Coordinates of C-alpha atoms in Angstrom, one line a residue:
M292 CA 86.0 210.0 55.8
S293 CA 89.4 208.4 55.7
A294 CA 90.5 206.9 52.4
V295 CA 92.6 204.3 54.2
P296 CA 91.2 200.7 53.6
H297 CA 89.9 198.8 56.5
E298 CA 89.6 195.1 57.0
H299 CA 86.2 193.5 56.2
A300 CA 84.9 190.4 57.8
T301 CA 85.9 188.4 54.8
G302 CA 89.5 189.2 55.3
Y303 CA 89.6 191.6 52.2
A304 CA 90.2 195.3 52.6
V305 CA 87.2 197.6 51.7
S306 CA 88.1 200.7 49.7
P307 CA 86.2 203.7 48.6
A308 CA 83.6 203.0 45.8
G309 CA 85.1 203.5 42.3
S310 CA 88.7 202.9 43.3
P311 CA 90.6 200.1 41.6
S312 CA 90.6 198.1 44.8
S313 CA 86.8 198.4 45.1
L314 CA 86.4 197.3 41.5
L315 CA 88.6 194.2 42.1
T316 CA 86.5 193.3 45.0
V317 CA 83.3 193.7 43.0
A318 CA 84.8 191.6 40.2
D319 CA 85.9 188.9 42.7
R320 CA 82.5 188.8 44.4
L321 CA 80.7 188.5 41.0
V322 CA 83.0 185.7 39.8
G323 CA 82.6 183.9 43.1
N324 CA 78.8 184.1 43.0
L325 CA 78.8 182.7 39.4
V326 CA 81.2 179.9 40.4
E327 CA 79.1 178.9 43.4
A328 CA 76.0 178.9 41.3
A329 CA 77.6 176.7 38.6
A330 CA 79.0 174.4 41.3
A331 CA 75.6 174.0 43.0
L332 CA 74.0 173.3 39.6
L333 CA 76.6 170.6 38.9
V334 CA 75.9 168.8 42.2
A335 CA 72.2 168.8 41.4
A336 CA 72.8 167.7 37.8
E337 CA 75.0 164.7 39.0
I338 CA 72.2 163.6 41.3
V339 CA 69.7 163.7 38.4
V340 CA 72.0 162.0 35.9
L341 CA 72.9 159.2 38.2
F342 CA 69.4 158.6 39.5
A343 CA 68.1 158.6 36.0
G344 CA 70.7 155.9 35.2
V345 CA 69.5 153.8 38.1
L346 CA 65.9 154.1 37.1
S347 CA 66.6 153.4 33.4
R348 CA 68.6 150.3 34.2
Y349 CA 66.7 148.7 37.1
V350 CA 63.1 149.9 36.7
F351 CA 62.7 150.4 32.9
H352 CA 65.4 147.8 31.8
S353 CA 66.6 150.3 29.2
P354 CA 70.1 151.6 30.3
I355 CA 71.1 155.1 29.3
V356 CA 74.5 154.4 27.6
W357 CA 75.9 157.9 27.9
S358 CA 74.8 158.6 31.5
D359 CA 78.2 157.5 33.1
E360 CA 80.2 159.5 30.5
L361 CA 78.2 162.6 31.1
A362 CA 78.6 162.2 34.8
S363 CA 82.3 161.8 34.4
I364 CA 82.6 165.0 32.3
L365 CA 80.5 167.0 34.8
F366 CA 82.4 165.5 37.8
L367 CA 85.8 167.0 36.7
W368 CA 84.1 170.4 36.4
L369 CA 82.4 169.9 39.9
A370 CA 85.9 169.0 41.3
M371 CA 87.6 172.0 40.0
L372 CA 84.8 174.6 40.5
G373 CA 84.4 173.1 44.0
S374 CA 88.1 173.7 44.5
V375 CA 87.5 177.3 43.6
V376 CA 84.7 177.7 46.0
A377 CA 86.9 176.2 48.8
F378 CA 89.8 178.3 47.9
R379 CA 87.8 181.5 48.0
K380 CA 86.4 180.6 51.5
A381 CA 89.8 179.4 52.7
E382 CA 88.4 175.9 53.3
H383 CA 91.1 173.7 51.8
M384 CA 92.4 171.2 54.3
R385 CA 95.5 172.2 56.1
M386 CA 97.3 171.8 59.4
T387 CA 96.9 174.8 61.5
A388 CA 98.0 173.5 65.0
L389 CA 101.5 175.2 64.9
V390 CA 100.3 178.3 63.1
A391 CA 97.5 178.9 65.7
K392 CA 100.2 178.9 68.4
S393 CA 102.4 181.4 66.6
G394 CA 100.7 184.4 68.2
A395 CA 98.5 187.2 66.7
R396 CA 101.5 189.0 65.2
L397 CA 102.8 186.1 63.2
Q398 CA 99.6 184.7 62.1
P399 CA 99.0 187.1 59.2
F400 CA 102.4 186.3 57.9
F401 CA 101.7 182.6 57.9
E402 CA 98.3 183.2 56.2
M403 CA 100.0 185.1 53.5
L404 CA 102.8 182.6 53.2
A405 CA 100.2 179.8 52.6
L406 CA 98.5 182.1 50.0
A407 CA 101.8 182.9 48.3
A408 CA 102.8 179.2 48.1
S409 CA 99.4 178.2 46.7
L410 CA 99.6 181.0 44.1
A411 CA 103.0 179.7 43.1
F412 CA 101.7 176.2 42.4
L413 CA 98.8 177.7 40.4
M414 CA 101.1 179.9 38.3
L415 CA 103.4 177.0 37.6
T416 CA 100.5 174.6 36.5
I417 CA 98.3 176.8 34.5
G418 CA 100.5 176.6 31.4
P419 CA 100.7 172.8 31.5
A420 CA 97.0 172.6 32.2
L421 CA 96.2 174.6 29.1
S422 CA 98.6 172.4 27.0
F423 CA 96.9 169.2 28.5
A424 CA 93.5 170.5 27.5
E425 CA 94.6 171.3 24.0
D426 CA 96.0 167.8 23.5
E427 CA 92.7 166.4 24.5
I428 CA 90.9 168.2 21.6
A429 CA 91.7 165.3 19.2
I430 CA 90.3 162.7 21.5
T431 CA 86.5 161.9 21.0
T432 CA 84.4 160.4 23.8
P433 CA 82.9 157.1 22.9
A434 CA 79.2 157.6 23.8
L435 CA 78.6 161.3 23.4
E436 CA 81.0 161.6 20.6
I437 CA 82.3 165.0 21.6
S438 CA 85.8 166.3 22.1
N439 CA 87.4 165.3 25.4
A440 CA 88.6 168.9 25.7
W441 CA 85.1 169.8 27.0
R442 CA 86.0 167.8 30.1
A443 CA 89.7 168.7 30.3
A444 CA 89.1 172.4 30.0
A445 CA 87.9 172.2 33.7
L446 CA 91.5 172.0 34.8
P447 CA 92.9 175.3 33.3
I448 CA 89.7 177.1 34.0
G449 CA 89.5 176.0 37.7
I450 CA 93.3 176.7 38.2
G451 CA 92.8 180.2 36.5
L452 CA 89.8 181.1 38.7
M453 CA 91.7 180.1 41.8
L454 CA 94.7 182.2 40.6
F455 CA 92.4 185.2 40.0
S456 CA 90.8 184.9 43.4
G457 CA 94.2 184.5 45.2
L458 CA 95.8 187.5 43.5
I459 CA 92.8 189.7 44.5
R460 CA 93.0 188.4 48.1
A461 CA 96.8 189.3 48.1
L462 CA 96.2 192.7 46.7
Q463 CA 93.3 193.4 49.1
S464 CA 95.1 192.2 52.2
P465 CA 95.6 195.0 54.8
H466 CA 98.8 193.2 55.9
R467 CA 101.1 194.7 53.2
I468 CA 104.4 193.8 55.0
A469 CA 103.3 190.2 55.5
V470 CA 102.4 189.9 51.8
A471 CA 105.6 191.3 50.6
L472 CA 107.7 189.1 53.0
A473 CA 105.7 186.0 52.1
V474 CA 106.2 186.6 48.3
V475 CA 109.9 187.3 48.8
I476 CA 110.4 184.0 50.8
V477 CA 108.4 181.9 48.2
A478 CA 110.3 183.5 45.4
A479 CA 113.6 183.0 47.1
V480 CA 113.0 179.3 47.7
G481 CA 111.8 178.8 44.2
L482 CA 114.9 180.6 42.8
G483 CA 117.1 178.5 45.0
F484 CA 115.6 175.2 43.8
W485 CA 115.8 176.4 40.2
A486 CA 119.5 177.5 40.6
A487 CA 120.3 174.1 42.1
G488 CA 118.5 172.3 39.2
G489 CA 121.7 171.1 37.5
M490 CA 122.8 169.3 40.7
L491 CA 119.6 167.8 41.8
P492 CA 119.4 164.8 39.3
K493 CA 122.9 163.7 40.7
L494 CA 121.4 163.3 44.2
G495 CA 119.3 160.3 43.2
H496 CA 117.0 159.0 45.9
Y497 CA 118.0 161.9 48.2
N498 CA 115.7 164.1 46.1
L499 CA 112.8 162.1 47.7
L500 CA 113.9 163.4 51.1
L501 CA 114.3 166.9 49.9
F502 CA 111.1 167.3 48.1
F503 CA 108.7 164.9 49.7
V504 CA 109.9 165.0 53.3
G505 CA 111.7 168.4 53.7
L506 CA 109.7 170.6 51.4
V507 CA 106.2 168.9 52.0
G508 CA 107.0 169.0 55.8
A509 CA 107.9 172.7 55.8
L510 CA 104.9 173.6 53.7
V511 CA 102.3 171.6 55.7
F512 CA 103.6 172.7 59.1
S513 CA 103.6 176.3 57.8
G514 CA 99.8 176.1 57.2
V515 CA 99.9 175.7 53.4
P516 CA 96.9 173.7 52.2
I517 CA 97.8 170.0 51.9
A518 CA 96.8 169.8 48.2
F519 CA 99.0 172.7 47.2
A520 CA 101.9 171.4 49.4
F521 CA 101.7 168.0 47.6
G522 CA 101.4 169.7 44.2
L523 CA 104.3 172.0 44.7
A524 CA 106.6 169.2 45.8
T525 CA 105.6 167.0 43.0
F526 CA 105.9 169.7 40.4
G527 CA 109.4 170.6 41.8
Y528 CA 110.6 167.0 41.8
I529 CA 109.4 166.3 38.2
A530 CA 110.7 169.6 36.8
L531 CA 114.1 169.7 38.5
A532 CA 115.1 166.1 39.5
T533 CA 113.8 164.1 36.4
K534 CA 113.6 164.5 32.6
L535 CA 109.9 164.0 32.5
P536 CA 107.6 166.8 31.1
V537 CA 105.8 168.8 33.8
M538 CA 102.6 168.1 32.1
V539 CA 102.6 164.6 33.7
V540 CA 101.6 166.4 36.9
I541 CA 98.4 167.6 35.4
G542 CA 97.8 164.2 33.8
R543 CA 98.2 162.5 37.2
M544 CA 95.9 165.0 38.9
D545 CA 93.3 164.4 36.2
E546 CA 93.6 160.7 36.6
G547 CA 93.2 161.0 40.4
M548 CA 90.1 163.1 40.3
S549 CA 88.4 161.3 37.4
H550 CA 87.6 157.9 39.0
L551 CA 83.8 157.8 38.7
I552 CA 83.6 156.0 42.0
L553 CA 84.7 159.2 43.7
L554 CA 81.5 160.8 42.5
A555 CA 80.0 159.3 45.7
V556 CA 82.1 161.8 47.7
P557 CA 79.9 164.9 46.9
L558 CA 76.7 162.9 46.9
F559 CA 77.2 161.4 50.3
V560 CA 78.3 164.8 51.7
F561 CA 75.0 166.3 50.4
L562 CA 73.1 163.3 51.9
G563 CA 74.7 164.0 55.3
L564 CA 73.5 167.6 55.2
L565 CA 70.1 166.4 54.0
I566 CA 69.4 164.1 56.9
E567 CA 70.3 166.8 59.3
M568 CA 68.0 169.3 57.6
T569 CA 65.0 166.8 57.4
G570 CA 65.2 165.9 61.1
M571 CA 66.1 162.3 60.5
A572 CA 69.3 162.4 62.5
R573 CA 67.4 164.1 65.5
A574 CA 64.8 161.2 65.3
M575 CA 67.4 158.5 65.5
V576 CA 69.3 160.2 68.4
G577 CA 65.9 160.7 70.2
F578 CA 65.1 157.0 69.9
L579 CA 68.5 156.0 71.3
A580 CA 68.1 158.5 74.2
S581 CA 64.8 157.1 75.1
L582 CA 66.4 153.6 75.3
L583 CA 69.5 154.4 77.3
G584 CA 69.2 158.0 78.6
H585 CA 68.2 156.8 82.1
V586 CA 71.3 154.6 82.8
R587 CA 74.6 155.8 84.2
G588 CA 76.6 157.2 81.3
G589 CA 73.5 156.6 79.1
L590 CA 73.8 159.7 76.9
S591 CA 77.5 158.9 76.3
Y592 CA 76.4 155.4 75.1
V593 CA 73.8 157.2 72.9
L594 CA 76.6 159.4 71.5
V595 CA 78.6 156.3 70.5
G596 CA 75.6 154.6 69.1
A597 CA 74.3 157.7 67.2
M598 CA 77.6 158.3 65.6
Y599 CA 77.6 154.7 64.4
L600 CA 74.2 154.9 62.9
V601 CA 74.5 158.5 61.4
S602 CA 78.0 157.6 60.1
G603 CA 76.4 154.9 57.9
I604 CA 74.3 157.5 56.2
S605 CA 76.4 160.6 55.6
G606 CA 79.9 159.3 55.1
S607 CA 81.2 162.6 56.3
K608 CA 82.7 162.9 59.8
A609 CA 82.0 166.7 60.0
A610 CA 78.3 166.1 59.0
D611 CA 78.0 163.2 61.6
M612 CA 79.3 165.3 64.4
A613 CA 77.2 168.4 63.4
A614 CA 74.1 166.2 63.4
V615 CA 74.6 164.5 66.7
A616 CA 76.4 166.9 69.0
P617 CA 73.8 169.8 69.2
V618 CA 71.1 167.2 70.0
L619 CA 72.9 165.6 72.8
F620 CA 75.3 168.1 74.4
P621 CA 72.9 170.4 76.2
E622 CA 71.3 167.6 78.1
M623 CA 74.6 166.0 78.9
K624 CA 75.9 169.3 80.3
A625 CA 72.8 169.6 82.4
R626 CA 73.5 166.2 83.9
G627 CA 77.0 167.4 84.9
A628 CA 79.2 166.2 82.1
K629 CA 82.3 168.3 81.7
E630 CA 82.9 170.0 78.4
G631 CA 86.3 168.5 77.9
D632 CA 84.9 165.0 78.3
L633 CA 82.1 165.7 75.8
V634 CA 84.5 166.9 73.1
A635 CA 87.0 164.1 73.8
L636 CA 84.2 161.4 73.3
L637 CA 82.9 163.1 70.2
S638 CA 86.3 163.0 68.7
A639 CA 86.9 159.4 69.7
T640 CA 83.6 158.4 68.1
G641 CA 84.7 160.1 64.9
A642 CA 87.8 157.9 64.9
Q643 CA 85.7 154.8 65.7
T644 CA 83.2 155.2 62.8
E645 CA 85.8 155.7 60.0
T646 CA 85.1 152.1 58.7
I647 CA 81.3 152.4 58.9
P648 CA 79.9 152.3 55.3
P649 CA 79.4 154.3 53.2
S650 CA 82.5 156.1 54.6
I651 CA 84.2 158.4 52.1
V652 CA 87.5 156.9 53.2
L653 CA 86.3 153.5 52.2
I654 CA 85.2 154.7 48.8
T655 CA 88.6 156.5 48.4
I656 CA 90.6 153.4 49.4
G657 CA 88.6 151.2 46.9
S658 CA 89.2 153.9 44.2
V659 CA 93.0 154.1 44.6
T660 CA 93.7 150.4 45.4
G661 CA 91.2 148.5 43.4
V662 CA 89.7 146.7 46.4
S663 CA 86.0 145.9 46.1
I664 CA 83.8 148.6 47.4
S665 CA 81.1 146.0 48.3
A666 CA 83.7 144.0 50.2
L667 CA 84.9 147.1 52.1
F668 CA 81.3 148.1 53.0
T669 CA 80.7 144.5 54.3
G670 CA 83.9 144.4 56.2
G671 CA 83.7 147.8 57.8
L672 CA 80.7 147.2 60.2
L673 CA 82.3 144.9 62.8
P674 CA 85.6 146.8 63.4
G675 CA 83.7 150.0 64.1
L676 CA 81.6 148.0 66.5
V677 CA 84.6 146.6 68.3
L678 CA 86.0 150.1 68.9
G679 CA 82.6 151.3 70.0
L680 CA 82.6 148.5 72.6
T681 CA 86.0 149.6 73.9
L682 CA 84.8 153.2 74.2
C683 CA 81.7 152.1 76.0
S684 CA 83.8 150.2 78.5
L685 CA 85.6 153.3 79.4
V686 CA 82.3 155.3 79.5
W687 CA 81.0 152.7 82.0
W688 CA 84.1 153.1 84.2
R689 CA 84.1 156.9 84.1
Y690 CA 80.4 157.3 84.8
R691 CA 79.9 154.4 87.2
D692 CA 79.1 156.8 90.0
E693 CA 76.9 159.3 88.1
D694 CA 73.9 160.6 90.0
L695 CA 70.7 159.9 88.1
S696 CA 68.3 160.6 90.9
G697 CA 66.6 163.4 88.9
V698 CA 66.3 161.4 85.7
A699 CA 63.0 159.6 85.1
R700 CA 62.9 156.4 83.2
P701 CA 60.8 156.8 80.1
S702 CA 57.7 154.5 79.8
S703 CA 57.3 151.7 77.2
K704 CA 54.8 153.9 75.4
T705 CA 57.3 156.7 75.1
I706 CA 60.1 154.3 73.8
V707 CA 57.6 152.8 71.2
K708 CA 56.5 156.2 70.0
A709 CA 60.2 157.3 69.6
L710 CA 60.8 154.1 67.6
V711 CA 57.9 154.7 65.3
I712 CA 59.1 158.3 64.7
A713 CA 62.7 157.1 64.0
F714 CA 61.9 154.0 62.1
P715 CA 62.1 155.7 58.6
A716 CA 65.4 157.2 59.5
L717 CA 66.8 154.0 61.0
L718 CA 65.8 152.2 57.8
L719 CA 68.1 154.4 55.6
P720 CA 71.5 152.9 56.5
F721 CA 70.1 149.4 55.8
V722 CA 68.6 150.5 52.5
I723 CA 71.9 152.0 51.4
R724 CA 74.0 149.0 52.4
A725 CA 71.5 146.5 51.0
A726 CA 71.5 148.2 47.7
V727 CA 75.3 148.0 47.3
V728 CA 75.7 144.5 48.7
E729 CA 72.8 143.0 46.7
G730 CA 74.1 144.7 43.5
V731 CA 71.0 146.9 42.9
A732 CA 73.3 150.0 42.5
T733 CA 76.9 150.8 42.6
A734 CA 78.6 152.6 45.5
T735 CA 78.3 155.8 43.4
E736 CA 74.7 155.4 42.4
V737 CA 73.4 154.3 45.8
S738 CA 74.0 157.7 47.2
T739 CA 71.3 159.0 44.9
I740 CA 68.8 156.4 46.2
G741 CA 69.6 157.7 49.7
I742 CA 69.0 161.3 48.6
V743 CA 65.7 160.6 47.0
Y744 CA 64.7 158.5 50.1
A745 CA 65.8 161.4 52.5
V746 CA 63.8 164.0 50.4
L747 CA 60.7 161.8 50.4
A748 CA 61.0 161.2 54.1
G749 CA 61.6 164.9 54.8
V750 CA 58.6 166.0 52.8
L751 CA 56.1 163.2 53.5
I752 CA 57.0 161.9 57.0
Y753 CA 58.9 164.5 59.0
R754 CA 57.5 167.5 57.2
Q755 CA 60.7 169.3 57.6
F756 CA 62.2 170.5 54.3
P757 CA 63.0 174.2 54.1
L758 CA 63.7 175.0 50.5
K759 CA 65.8 178.0 51.3
R760 CA 68.5 175.8 52.8
L761 CA 68.9 173.7 49.6
Y762 CA 71.2 176.2 47.7
P763 CA 73.6 176.8 50.6
M764 CA 73.8 173.0 51.1
L765 CA 74.6 172.5 47.4
V766 CA 77.3 175.2 47.6
A767 CA 78.7 173.7 50.8
T768 CA 78.8 170.2 49.2
A769 CA 80.6 171.5 46.2
G770 CA 83.2 173.3 48.4
L771 CA 84.0 170.3 50.6
S772 CA 84.0 168.0 47.7
G773 CA 86.4 170.2 45.8
A774 CA 88.8 170.4 48.8
I775 CA 88.7 166.6 49.1
L776 CA 89.1 165.9 45.3
L777 CA 91.9 168.4 44.8
I778 CA 93.9 166.6 47.6
I779 CA 93.2 163.2 45.9
G780 CA 94.4 164.6 42.6
A781 CA 97.6 166.2 44.1
A782 CA 98.3 163.0 46.2
T783 CA 97.8 160.8 43.2
G784 CA 100.5 162.8 41.4
M785 CA 102.8 162.5 44.4
A786 CA 102.3 158.8 44.8
W787 CA 103.0 158.3 41.0
A788 CA 106.3 160.2 41.4
L789 CA 107.3 158.1 44.4
T790 CA 106.5 154.9 42.5
Q791 CA 108.4 156.1 39.4
S792 CA 111.5 156.9 41.5
G793 CA 111.7 153.3 42.7
F794 CA 110.8 154.2 46.2
S795 CA 107.9 151.8 46.3
A796 CA 110.2 148.9 45.4
T797 CA 112.6 149.9 48.1
L798 CA 109.9 150.2 50.7
A799 CA 108.4 146.8 49.7
A800 CA 111.7 145.1 50.1
A801 CA 112.3 146.7 53.6
L802 CA 108.9 145.8 54.9
K803 CA 108.9 142.3 53.5
G804 CA 112.2 141.9 55.3
L805 CA 110.7 142.7 58.7
P806 CA 110.9 139.8 61.2
G807 CA 107.7 138.4 62.4
G808 CA 105.8 138.3 59.1
A809 CA 102.3 139.6 58.8
P810 CA 101.5 140.5 62.5
V811 CA 104.6 142.8 62.7
F812 CA 103.8 144.3 59.3
L813 CA 100.2 145.1 60.5
I814 CA 101.6 146.7 63.7
V815 CA 104.2 148.8 61.9
S816 CA 101.5 149.9 59.3
A817 CA 99.1 150.8 62.2
V818 CA 101.8 153.0 63.9
A819 CA 102.7 154.6 60.5
F820 CA 99.2 155.5 59.6
I821 CA 98.4 157.0 63.2
I822 CA 101.3 159.3 62.5
L823 CA 100.3 160.0 58.9
G824 CA 96.7 160.5 59.9
S825 CA 97.6 163.1 62.3
V826 CA 99.8 165.1 60.0
L827 CA 98.4 164.6 56.6
E828 CA 94.7 164.0 57.5
G829 CA 93.0 160.8 56.4
I830 CA 92.3 160.9 52.7
P831 CA 95.8 162.3 51.7
A832 CA 97.5 159.6 53.7
I833 CA 95.3 156.9 52.2
V834 CA 95.7 158.1 48.6
L835 CA 99.4 158.7 48.9
F836 CA 100.4 155.4 50.7
G837 CA 97.5 153.1 49.8
P838 CA 98.9 152.2 46.4
L839 CA 102.3 151.5 47.9
M840 CA 101.3 149.5 50.9
F841 CA 98.4 147.3 49.7
P842 CA 100.6 145.3 47.2
I843 CA 103.1 144.7 50.1
A844 CA 100.3 143.5 52.4
R845 CA 99.2 140.9 49.7
Q846 CA 102.7 139.7 49.4
V847 CA 103.1 139.1 53.2
G848 CA 99.7 137.3 53.3
V849 CA 97.4 140.0 54.8
H850 CA 93.9 140.0 53.4
E851 CA 93.3 143.3 51.6
V852 CA 90.0 144.0 53.3
H853 CA 91.5 143.3 56.8
Y854 CA 94.5 145.6 55.9
A855 CA 92.1 148.3 54.8
M856 CA 90.3 148.2 58.2
V857 CA 93.6 148.4 60.1
V858 CA 95.0 151.3 58.2
I859 CA 91.7 153.2 58.2
L860 CA 91.2 152.8 61.9
A861 CA 94.8 153.8 62.5
M862 CA 94.5 156.8 60.3
G863 CA 91.3 157.8 62.1
I864 CA 93.0 157.6 65.5
G865 CA 95.7 160.0 64.3
L866 CA 93.2 162.3 62.6
F867 CA 91.2 162.8 65.8
A868 CA 94.2 162.9 68.3
P869 CA 95.6 166.2 69.5
P870 CA 97.8 168.1 69.1
F871 CA 98.0 167.7 65.3
G872 CA 94.8 165.8 64.4
V873 CA 92.6 168.1 62.4
G874 CA 89.5 166.1 63.2
Y875 CA 89.8 167.0 66.9
Y876 CA 89.7 170.7 66.2
A877 CA 86.7 170.1 63.9
A878 CA 84.9 168.4 66.8
C879 CA 85.8 171.4 69.0
A880 CA 84.6 173.9 66.5
I881 CA 81.2 172.0 66.0
S882 CA 80.7 171.6 69.7
R883 CA 82.0 175.2 70.5
I884 CA 84.3 173.9 73.2
H885 CA 87.9 175.2 73.5
P886 CA 90.5 172.6 72.4
D887 CA 92.4 172.8 75.6
A888 CA 89.4 171.4 77.6
G889 CA 89.6 168.0 75.9
I890 CA 93.3 167.5 75.8
K891 CA 93.4 165.5 79.1
P892 CA 90.2 163.5 78.9
I893 CA 90.8 162.4 75.3
G894 CA 93.9 160.4 76.4
G895 CA 91.8 157.6 78.0
Y896 CA 89.7 157.5 74.9
I897 CA 92.7 157.2 72.6
V898 CA 94.0 154.3 74.6
A899 CA 90.6 152.6 74.4
L900 CA 90.7 153.1 70.5
I901 CA 94.1 151.6 70.4
V902 CA 93.0 148.6 72.4
G903 CA 90.1 148.1 69.9
L904 CA 92.5 148.4 67.0
A905 CA 94.8 145.8 68.5
V906 CA 91.8 143.4 68.7
V907 CA 91.0 144.0 65.1
I908 CA 94.7 143.4 64.1
A909 CA 94.8 140.2 66.2
I910 CA 91.5 138.7 64.9
P911 CA 91.2 139.1 61.1
W912 CA 87.8 137.4 61.2
I913 CA 86.3 140.8 62.6
S914 CA 87.1 142.4 59.2
I915 CA 86.6 139.4 56.7
G916 CA 84.3 137.0 58.6
F917 CA 81.2 138.1 56.6
L918 CA 82.8 138.4 53.1

């Protein structure tokens, strides 16, 4: 048997048992399994702690004073261990459109370059993270009265575990030349910046172009995960172009990931997986199909409506699409729909439903800008409906000649039966929204109400609750949440650096000086966020520019909820528009349709979305009429 390592399905090289390489693989797998188990346990613990807080406050009228503090401590650990899970599985968000077109020979190099850049960030930050945790030892938490170092230790431990996993991946890679070349390039760029360190402070605001446009752009387009690209640029700017201590990067990351409102992110992600597992999503889609499936373009209308309803439950676009597409696409294909049109419409509905509560983007924007989550939840319903109507108008035009001679119209009895089956599922979005709007629970806590409701519905009504799927769902929730939260942390640090540099003041002055006042400001913002959404994805764009743009919106007289709807919809259009929009490729992956098939038909849907966005911009009442 040959002793030469061969590539395993995971991307690691597999070596003979007993070799150093084999021992590293075993060690990494053991650590990975322990991290996944801990992360899954943390997701479950957060659900229990928050739901216990809701019960104690609203049912027993005896609040648990330490529940929020414990939830906050566990949350940072969940964010960091979830980041480790995502890092090991290569699931951190990144832009791969250009890398995918580089060819089979160059792709291993870009993969190793992304890994080397990520490892550089982790090596640079693990020391400051340890110092940050040590400084927190002296601080005592008010309710539990324990050292805050128990919470802050999550940062160096999470960074250290990612560093450990990344080094093993590099050592185990069969692409030795690619690894060496990537390490040399990253080291050379780092040494070049360090050598120029004495000159950089003299460049003033040009450093912003160098680090936050040039360096971030090069890293993102090279396929480096967005969180690490932001982190490297911020660390380099702070270390080389300012006199601030580098520990401030860790402090800002901690601040960005520690908003308790963001705890809704993992809980709504888990809820989205739960409604798919229990059959609730299938029941809702089935009811809509019984209503509209017999009309021309009917299943396309069902797709638009189902995404609107499901989005109100899961808050996760990937979960939405995964719940709806497998149910509808086989029948739509049987009726003659082209694959490209299916994936194009699925992507367009993903952009359309970004404002439907309890959207993770709404929660994020409320967290970073201070806008009322309840107001955002109320204001998000109609804008999504407007874009849905523009999409339906195009569906009507495209399918006006569809042949439905072989499709039978369901009887009233069939429709009523489908309604009875779907009613518990249809009720869930209204339960969630009512609980927030009426003040029964916060946007964070209401997710636990939805989870308990979905569990009871799955067990007692739909009789579909396979326990063996719970652990993988908890791990998947931790991984996706860690990827999202690390981006928020890194983007918070980058936004802080931009603010400290004076860029925000310059930007405010430039935008306030635009002719035309509020309408022109809204149009410029929409165009900017379409571009940002396609390049940076949704949440990084919101976290990075939300704190800068919202104060300007207030100064030019734009209502903050109206502005939130405009930028979220614009960002969603960019996120789901090819060639750069990551959401489009997620839709292709979920529907198992090649991206090239949807490029042409999605153009019309993008135009329909832009028309809907223009209507939302022109009529503020759509966003704020029910506040």
